[in-house]
Short mmCIF file of C-alpha atoms and ligand atoms in Angstrom, two decimals:
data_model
loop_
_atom_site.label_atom_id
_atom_site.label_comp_id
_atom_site.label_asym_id
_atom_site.label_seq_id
_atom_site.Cartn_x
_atom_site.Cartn_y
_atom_site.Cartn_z
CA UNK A 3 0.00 0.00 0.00
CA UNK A 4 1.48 3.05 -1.25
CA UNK A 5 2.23 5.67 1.86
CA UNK A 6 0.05 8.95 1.92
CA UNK A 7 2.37 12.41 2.19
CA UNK A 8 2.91 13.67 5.26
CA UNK A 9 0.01 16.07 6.39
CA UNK A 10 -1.76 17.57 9.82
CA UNK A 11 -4.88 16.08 11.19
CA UNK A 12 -7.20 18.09 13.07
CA UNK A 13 -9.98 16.75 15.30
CA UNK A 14 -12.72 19.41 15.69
CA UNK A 15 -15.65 19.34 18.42
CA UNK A 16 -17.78 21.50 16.76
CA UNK A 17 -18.89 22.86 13.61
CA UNK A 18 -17.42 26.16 14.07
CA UNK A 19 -14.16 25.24 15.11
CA UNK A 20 -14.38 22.52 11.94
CA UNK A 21 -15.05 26.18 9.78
CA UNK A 22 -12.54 27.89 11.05
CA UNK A 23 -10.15 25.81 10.53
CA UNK A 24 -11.16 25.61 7.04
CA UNK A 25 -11.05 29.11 6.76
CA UNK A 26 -7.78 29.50 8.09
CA UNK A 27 -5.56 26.60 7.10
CA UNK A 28 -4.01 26.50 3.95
CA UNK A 29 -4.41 23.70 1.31
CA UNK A 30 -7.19 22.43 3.99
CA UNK A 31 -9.79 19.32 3.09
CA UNK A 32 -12.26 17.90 5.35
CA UNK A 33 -12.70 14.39 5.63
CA UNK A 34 -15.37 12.01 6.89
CA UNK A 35 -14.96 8.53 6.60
CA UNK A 36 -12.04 8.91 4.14
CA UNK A 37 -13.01 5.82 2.09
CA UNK A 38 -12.85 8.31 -0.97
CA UNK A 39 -10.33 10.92 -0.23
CA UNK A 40 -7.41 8.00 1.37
CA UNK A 41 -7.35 5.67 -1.67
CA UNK A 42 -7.29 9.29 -3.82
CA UNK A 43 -4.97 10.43 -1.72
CA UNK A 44 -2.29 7.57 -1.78
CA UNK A 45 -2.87 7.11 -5.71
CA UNK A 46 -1.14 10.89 -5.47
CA UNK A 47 -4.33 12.16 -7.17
CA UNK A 48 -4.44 15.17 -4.54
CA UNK A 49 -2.45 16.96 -2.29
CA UNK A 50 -3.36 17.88 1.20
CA UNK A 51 -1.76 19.92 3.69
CA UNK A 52 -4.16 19.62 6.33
CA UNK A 53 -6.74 17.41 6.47
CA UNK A 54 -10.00 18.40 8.74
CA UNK A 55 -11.67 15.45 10.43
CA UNK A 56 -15.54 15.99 10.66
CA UNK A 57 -16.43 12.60 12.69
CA UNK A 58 -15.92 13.99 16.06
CA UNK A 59 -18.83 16.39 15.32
CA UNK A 60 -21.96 15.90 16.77
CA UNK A 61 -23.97 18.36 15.01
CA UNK A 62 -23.28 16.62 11.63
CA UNK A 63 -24.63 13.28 12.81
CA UNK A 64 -28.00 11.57 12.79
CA UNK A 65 -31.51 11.42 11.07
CA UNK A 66 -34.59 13.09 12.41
CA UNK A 67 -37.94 14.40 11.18
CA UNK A 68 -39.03 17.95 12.09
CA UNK A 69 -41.85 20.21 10.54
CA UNK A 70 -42.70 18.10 7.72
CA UNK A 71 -38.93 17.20 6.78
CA UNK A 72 -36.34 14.71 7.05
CA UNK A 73 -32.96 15.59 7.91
CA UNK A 74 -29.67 13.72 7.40
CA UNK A 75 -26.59 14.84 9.32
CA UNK A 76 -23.36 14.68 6.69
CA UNK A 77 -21.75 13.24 8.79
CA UNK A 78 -24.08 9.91 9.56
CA UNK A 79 -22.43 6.76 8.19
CA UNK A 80 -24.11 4.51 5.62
CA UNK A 81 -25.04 1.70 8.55
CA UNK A 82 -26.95 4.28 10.24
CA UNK A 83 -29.59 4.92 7.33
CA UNK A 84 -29.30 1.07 7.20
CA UNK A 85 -30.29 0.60 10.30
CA UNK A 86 -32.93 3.86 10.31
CA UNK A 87 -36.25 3.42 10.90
CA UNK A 88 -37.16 6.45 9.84
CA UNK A 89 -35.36 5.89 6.04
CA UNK A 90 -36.92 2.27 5.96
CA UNK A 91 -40.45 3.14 6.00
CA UNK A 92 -40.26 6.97 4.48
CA UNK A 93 -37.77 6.70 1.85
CA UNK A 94 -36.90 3.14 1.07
CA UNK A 95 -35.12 3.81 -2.09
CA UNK A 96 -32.98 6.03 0.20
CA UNK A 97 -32.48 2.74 2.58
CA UNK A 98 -31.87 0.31 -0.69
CA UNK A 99 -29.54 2.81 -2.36
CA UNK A 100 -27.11 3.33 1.41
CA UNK A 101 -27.23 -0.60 2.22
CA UNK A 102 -26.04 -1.42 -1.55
CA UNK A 103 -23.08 0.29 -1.12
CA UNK A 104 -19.60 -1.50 -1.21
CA UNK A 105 -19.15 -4.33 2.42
CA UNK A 106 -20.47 -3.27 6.10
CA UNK A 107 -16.51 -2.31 6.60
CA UNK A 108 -17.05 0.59 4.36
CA UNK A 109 -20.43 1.68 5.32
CA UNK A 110 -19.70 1.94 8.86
CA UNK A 111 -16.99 4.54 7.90
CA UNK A 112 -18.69 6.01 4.87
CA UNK A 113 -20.79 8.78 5.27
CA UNK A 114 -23.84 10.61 3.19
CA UNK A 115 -22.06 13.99 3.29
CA UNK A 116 -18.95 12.00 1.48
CA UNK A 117 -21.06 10.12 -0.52
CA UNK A 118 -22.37 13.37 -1.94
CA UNK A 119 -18.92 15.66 -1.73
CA UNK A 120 -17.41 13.20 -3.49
CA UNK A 121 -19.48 14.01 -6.76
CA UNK A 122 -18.45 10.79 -8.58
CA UNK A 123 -21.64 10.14 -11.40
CA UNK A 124 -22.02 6.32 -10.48
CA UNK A 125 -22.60 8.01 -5.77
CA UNK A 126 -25.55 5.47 -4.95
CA UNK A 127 -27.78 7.77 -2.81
CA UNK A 128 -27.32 10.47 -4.98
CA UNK A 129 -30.56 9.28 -7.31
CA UNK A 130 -32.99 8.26 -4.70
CA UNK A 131 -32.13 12.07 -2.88
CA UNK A 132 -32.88 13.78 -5.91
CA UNK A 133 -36.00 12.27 -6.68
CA UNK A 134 -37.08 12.91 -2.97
CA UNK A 135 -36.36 16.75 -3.74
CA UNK A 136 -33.76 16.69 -1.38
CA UNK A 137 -31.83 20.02 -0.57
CA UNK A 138 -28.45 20.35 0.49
CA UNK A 139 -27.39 22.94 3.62
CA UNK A 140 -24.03 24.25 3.51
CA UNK A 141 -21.98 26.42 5.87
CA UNK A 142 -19.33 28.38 5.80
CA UNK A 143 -17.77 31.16 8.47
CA UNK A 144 -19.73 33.72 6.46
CA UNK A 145 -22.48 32.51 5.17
CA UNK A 146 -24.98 29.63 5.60
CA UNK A 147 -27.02 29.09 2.51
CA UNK A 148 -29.43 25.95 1.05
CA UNK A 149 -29.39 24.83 -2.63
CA UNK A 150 -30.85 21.90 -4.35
CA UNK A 151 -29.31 19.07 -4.18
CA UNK A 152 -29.02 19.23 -7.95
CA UNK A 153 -26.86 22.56 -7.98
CA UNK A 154 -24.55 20.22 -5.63
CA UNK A 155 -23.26 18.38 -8.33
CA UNK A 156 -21.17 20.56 -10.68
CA UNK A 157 -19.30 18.08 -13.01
CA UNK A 158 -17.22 14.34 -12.35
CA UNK A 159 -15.64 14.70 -9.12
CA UNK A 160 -16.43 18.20 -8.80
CA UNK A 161 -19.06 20.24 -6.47
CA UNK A 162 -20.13 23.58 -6.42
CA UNK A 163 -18.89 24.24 -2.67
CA UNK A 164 -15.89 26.50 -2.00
CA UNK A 165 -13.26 25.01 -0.53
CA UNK A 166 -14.17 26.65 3.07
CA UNK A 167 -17.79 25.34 3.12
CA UNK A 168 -19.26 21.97 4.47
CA UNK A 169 -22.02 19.94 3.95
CA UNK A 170 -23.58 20.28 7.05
CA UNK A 171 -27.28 18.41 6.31
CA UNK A 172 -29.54 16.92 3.19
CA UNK A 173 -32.71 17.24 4.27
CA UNK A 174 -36.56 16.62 1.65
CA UNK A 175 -40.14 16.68 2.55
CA UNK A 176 -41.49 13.57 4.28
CA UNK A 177 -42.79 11.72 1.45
CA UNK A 178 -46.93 11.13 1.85
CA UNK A 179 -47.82 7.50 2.83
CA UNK A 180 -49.12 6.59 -0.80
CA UNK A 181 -45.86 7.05 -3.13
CA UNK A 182 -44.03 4.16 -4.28
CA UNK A 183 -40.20 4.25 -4.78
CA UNK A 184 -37.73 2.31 -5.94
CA UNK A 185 -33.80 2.32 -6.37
CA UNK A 186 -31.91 0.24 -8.94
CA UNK A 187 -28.26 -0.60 -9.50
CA UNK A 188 -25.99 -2.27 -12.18
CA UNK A 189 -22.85 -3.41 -11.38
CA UNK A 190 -19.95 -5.78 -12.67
CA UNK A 191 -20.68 -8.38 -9.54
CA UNK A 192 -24.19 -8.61 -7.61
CA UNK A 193 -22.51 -6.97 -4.35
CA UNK A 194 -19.66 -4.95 -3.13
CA UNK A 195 -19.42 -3.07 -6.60
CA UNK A 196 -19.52 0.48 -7.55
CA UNK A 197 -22.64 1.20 -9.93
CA UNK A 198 -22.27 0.70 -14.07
CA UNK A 199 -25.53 2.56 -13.60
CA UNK A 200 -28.31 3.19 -11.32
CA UNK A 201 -31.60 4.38 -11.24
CA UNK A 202 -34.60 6.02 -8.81
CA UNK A 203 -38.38 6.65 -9.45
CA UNK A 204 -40.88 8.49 -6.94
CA UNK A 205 -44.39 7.80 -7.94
CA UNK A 206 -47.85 9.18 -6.59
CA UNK A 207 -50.69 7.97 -8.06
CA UNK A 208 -54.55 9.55 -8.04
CA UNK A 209 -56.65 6.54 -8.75
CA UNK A 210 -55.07 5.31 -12.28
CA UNK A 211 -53.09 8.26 -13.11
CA UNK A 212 -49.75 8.91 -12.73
CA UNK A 213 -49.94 12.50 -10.42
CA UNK A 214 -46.50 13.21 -9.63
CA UNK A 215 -43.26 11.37 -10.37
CA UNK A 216 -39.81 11.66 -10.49
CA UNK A 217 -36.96 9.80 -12.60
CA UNK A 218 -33.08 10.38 -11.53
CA UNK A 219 -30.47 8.20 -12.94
CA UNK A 220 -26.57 7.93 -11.99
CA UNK A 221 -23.38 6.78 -14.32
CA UNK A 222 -24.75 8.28 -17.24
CA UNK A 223 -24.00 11.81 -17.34
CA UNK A 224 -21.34 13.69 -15.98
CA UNK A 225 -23.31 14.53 -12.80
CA UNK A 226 -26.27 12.09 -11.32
CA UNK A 227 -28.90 13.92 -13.22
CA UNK A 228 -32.96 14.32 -12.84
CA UNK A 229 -34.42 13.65 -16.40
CA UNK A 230 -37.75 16.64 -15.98
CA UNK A 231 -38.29 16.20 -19.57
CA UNK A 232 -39.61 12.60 -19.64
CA UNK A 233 -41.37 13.51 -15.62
CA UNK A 234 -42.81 15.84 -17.75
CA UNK A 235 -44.40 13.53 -20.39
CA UNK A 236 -45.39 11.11 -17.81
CA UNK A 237 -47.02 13.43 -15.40
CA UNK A 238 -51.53 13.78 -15.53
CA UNK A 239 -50.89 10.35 -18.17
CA UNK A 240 -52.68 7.06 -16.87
CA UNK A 241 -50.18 4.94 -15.34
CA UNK A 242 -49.79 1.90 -18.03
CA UNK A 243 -47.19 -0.53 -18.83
CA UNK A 244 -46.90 1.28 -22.49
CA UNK A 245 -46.09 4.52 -20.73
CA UNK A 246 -43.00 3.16 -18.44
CA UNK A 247 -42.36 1.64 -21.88
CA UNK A 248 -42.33 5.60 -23.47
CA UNK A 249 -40.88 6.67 -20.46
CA UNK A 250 -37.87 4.34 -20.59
CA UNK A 251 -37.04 4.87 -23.81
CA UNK A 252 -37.10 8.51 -23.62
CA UNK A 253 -34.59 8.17 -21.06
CA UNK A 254 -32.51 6.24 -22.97
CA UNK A 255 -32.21 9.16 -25.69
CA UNK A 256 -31.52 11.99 -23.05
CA UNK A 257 -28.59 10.30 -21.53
CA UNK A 258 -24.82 10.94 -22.44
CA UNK A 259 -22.56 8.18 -20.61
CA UNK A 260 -19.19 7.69 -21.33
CA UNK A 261 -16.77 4.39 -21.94
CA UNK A 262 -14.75 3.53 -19.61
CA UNK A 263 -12.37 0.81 -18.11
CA UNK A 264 -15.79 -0.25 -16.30
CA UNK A 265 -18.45 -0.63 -19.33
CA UNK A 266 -19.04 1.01 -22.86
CA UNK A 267 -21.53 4.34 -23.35
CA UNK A 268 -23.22 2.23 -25.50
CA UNK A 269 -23.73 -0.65 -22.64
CA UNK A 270 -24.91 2.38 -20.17
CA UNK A 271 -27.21 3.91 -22.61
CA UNK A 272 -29.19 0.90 -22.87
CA UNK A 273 -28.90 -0.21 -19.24
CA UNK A 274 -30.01 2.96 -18.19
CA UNK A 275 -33.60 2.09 -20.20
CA UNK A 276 -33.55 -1.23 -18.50
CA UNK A 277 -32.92 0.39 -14.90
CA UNK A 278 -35.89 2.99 -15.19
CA UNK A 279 -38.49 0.38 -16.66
CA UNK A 280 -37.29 -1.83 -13.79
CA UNK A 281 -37.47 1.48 -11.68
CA UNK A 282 -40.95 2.54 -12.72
CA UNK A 283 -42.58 -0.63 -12.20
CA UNK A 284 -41.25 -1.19 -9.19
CA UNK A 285 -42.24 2.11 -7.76
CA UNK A 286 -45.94 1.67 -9.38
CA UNK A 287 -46.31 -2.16 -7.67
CA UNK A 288 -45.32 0.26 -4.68
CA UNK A 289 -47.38 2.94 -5.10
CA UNK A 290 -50.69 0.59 -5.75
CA UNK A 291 -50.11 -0.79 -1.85
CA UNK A 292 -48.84 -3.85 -3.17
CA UNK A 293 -45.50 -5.39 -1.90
CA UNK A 294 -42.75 -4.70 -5.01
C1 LIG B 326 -14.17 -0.77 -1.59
C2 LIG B 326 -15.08 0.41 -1.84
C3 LIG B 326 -16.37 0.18 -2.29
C4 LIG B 326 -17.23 1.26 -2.51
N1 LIG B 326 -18.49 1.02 -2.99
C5 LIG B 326 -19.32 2.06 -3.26
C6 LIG B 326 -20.63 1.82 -3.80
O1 LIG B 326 -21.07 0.68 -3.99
N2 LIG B 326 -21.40 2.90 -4.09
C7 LIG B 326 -20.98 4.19 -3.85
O2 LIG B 326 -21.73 5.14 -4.12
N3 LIG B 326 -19.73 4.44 -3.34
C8 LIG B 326 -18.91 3.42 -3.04
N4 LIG B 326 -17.66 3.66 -2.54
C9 LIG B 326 -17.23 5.05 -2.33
C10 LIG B 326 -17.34 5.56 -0.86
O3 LIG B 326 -17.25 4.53 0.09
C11 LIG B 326 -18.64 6.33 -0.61
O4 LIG B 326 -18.75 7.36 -1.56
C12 LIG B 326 -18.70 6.93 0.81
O5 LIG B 326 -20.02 7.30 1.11
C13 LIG B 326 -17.77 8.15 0.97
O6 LIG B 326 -17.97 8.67 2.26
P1 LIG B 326 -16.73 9.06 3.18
O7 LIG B 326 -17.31 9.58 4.44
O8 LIG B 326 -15.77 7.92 3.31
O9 LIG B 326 -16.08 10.22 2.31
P2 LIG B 326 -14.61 10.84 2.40
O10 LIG B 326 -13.67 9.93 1.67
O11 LIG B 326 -14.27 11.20 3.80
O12 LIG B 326 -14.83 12.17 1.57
C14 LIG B 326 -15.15 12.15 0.20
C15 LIG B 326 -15.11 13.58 -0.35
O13 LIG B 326 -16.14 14.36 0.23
C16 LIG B 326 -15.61 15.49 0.95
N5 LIG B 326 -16.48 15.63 2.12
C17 LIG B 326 -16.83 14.67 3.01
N6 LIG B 326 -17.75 15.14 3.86
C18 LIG B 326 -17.97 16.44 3.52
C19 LIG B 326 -18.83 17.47 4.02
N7 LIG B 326 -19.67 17.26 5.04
N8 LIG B 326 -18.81 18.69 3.44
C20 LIG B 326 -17.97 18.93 2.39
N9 LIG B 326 -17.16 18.00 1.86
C21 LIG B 326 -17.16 16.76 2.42
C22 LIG B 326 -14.17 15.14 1.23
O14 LIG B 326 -13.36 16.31 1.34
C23 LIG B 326 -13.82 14.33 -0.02
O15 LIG B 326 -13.53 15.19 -1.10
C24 LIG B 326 -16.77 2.59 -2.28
C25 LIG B 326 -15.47 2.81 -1.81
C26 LIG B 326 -14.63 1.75 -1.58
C27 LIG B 326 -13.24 2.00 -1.08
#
């Protein structure tokens, strides 16, 4: 195992004293869990002078429900959303999407916050979030502003945050008792495996028609993306098999994947037609009451 460079390590209590120190130190990174930024970091992919550790902070940790929302400290490690309550029964694609995600080893370290800050295209609860309409909170010494989770992701490995802000929470709107959701992934192995692609649908029905839903999809684009076009098409429609059919399809000529070392663009594109029909229906057997 190659060595990492040598670099400071700072242990903040809080999440002002983790600001600060971003603020102040030079060539500064905060870390979570680190099962991104270490392997990055010993492939001499970055440099870091001083590296800010966020799991001593309390206020970035744990999942609640307050005024009609559910919040998710950045900090809160994959096995606690597998092992929440809260994200099994209100958003299970949420739940499917966390526990999928590489061997218990790495989801007791990894967190949602690096999950998300980590802005790789394939990041497993990155669909099911935006689908749920998630928004991110961010702070800085300054300033403490809320964007859509969307506006997050600003290209392959790259966020919109300055390098002196944190994810501090995701938080969306308690979903309503009749939706259906559903997460799908596609990988080179059936576990442990990062996603060729994956997909989320949100679906609320009135009576046969399809009232509200939502379609994001990950490994295809350059960010995990929302496809509004083909919600769009689908939305006021009765809810048939020929319309996930439409809907699917649609999908498949709005992404842009790329080849690499993993699986062709051309693989992807179709997958990703594949994932949302399996997506859709899942989320409609859901959404009917019936166990998908
Ligand atoms: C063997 C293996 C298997 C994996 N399998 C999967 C998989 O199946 N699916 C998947 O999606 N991922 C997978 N991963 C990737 C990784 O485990 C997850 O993305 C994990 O959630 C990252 O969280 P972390 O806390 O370890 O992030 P870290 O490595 O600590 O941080 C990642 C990035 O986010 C930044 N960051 C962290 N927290 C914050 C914050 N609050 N505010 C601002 N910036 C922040 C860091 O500076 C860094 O740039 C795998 C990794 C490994 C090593």
């Amino acid at each position: 195992m190659k060595p990492l460079p040598a670099l400071s390590l700072h242990r903040p209590r809080t999440l002002n004293e983790a600001l600060k120190l971003l603020k102040e130190l030079e060539d500064a990174k905060p870390i979570a869990g680190g099962t991104d930024l270490i392997p990055t970091m010993r492939e001499g992919a970055l440099r870091v002078r001083n590296l800010v550790d966020l799991t001593m902070i309390e206020a970035l940790r744990g999942i609640w429900e307050k005024a009609g929302e559910i919040y998710i400290g950045a900090a809160t490690t994959l096995s606690q959303l597998e092992r929440s309550k809260i994200i099994a029964e209100r958003a299970p694609a949420l739940w499917a999407a966390a526990t999928s995600i590489g061997s218990v080893q790495i989801r007791n370290l990894g967190t949602i916050g690096g999950n998300l800050c980590n802005a790789s295209p394939a990041a497993d609860t990155a669909p099911p979030l935006l689908t749920l309409n998630a928004v991110a909170d961010i702070a800085s010494e300054d300033e403490w502003r809320t964007i859509p989770l969307h506006s997050l992701f600003a290209g392959p490995k790259l966020t919109s945050l300055k390098p002196w802000e944190l994810l501090t929470h995701v938080r969306f709107p308690t979903p309503p008792e009749n939706v259906g959701m559903s997460f799908q992934k596609l990988g080179r192995r059936k576990g442990h495996t990062i996603s060729l692609v994956n997909a989320s649908a949100y679906l609320e029905l009135e009576g046969l028609t399809c009232r509200d839903v939502r379609i994001a999809l990950g490994s295809v684009a350059p960010t995990p993306i929302r496809v509004w076009e083909v919600e769009e098409m689908m939305r006021g429609r009765r809810m048939t098999e020929e319309l996930i059919e439409e809907a699917a399809s649609n999908c498949y000529k709005l992404v842009s994947p790329i080849d690499d070392l993993r699986a062709s663009a051309s693989y992807r594109r179709e997958m990703s037609r594949v994932l949302v029909r399996r997506a859709l229906r899942e989320a409609w057997t859901r959404a009917r009451g019936e166990v998908g």
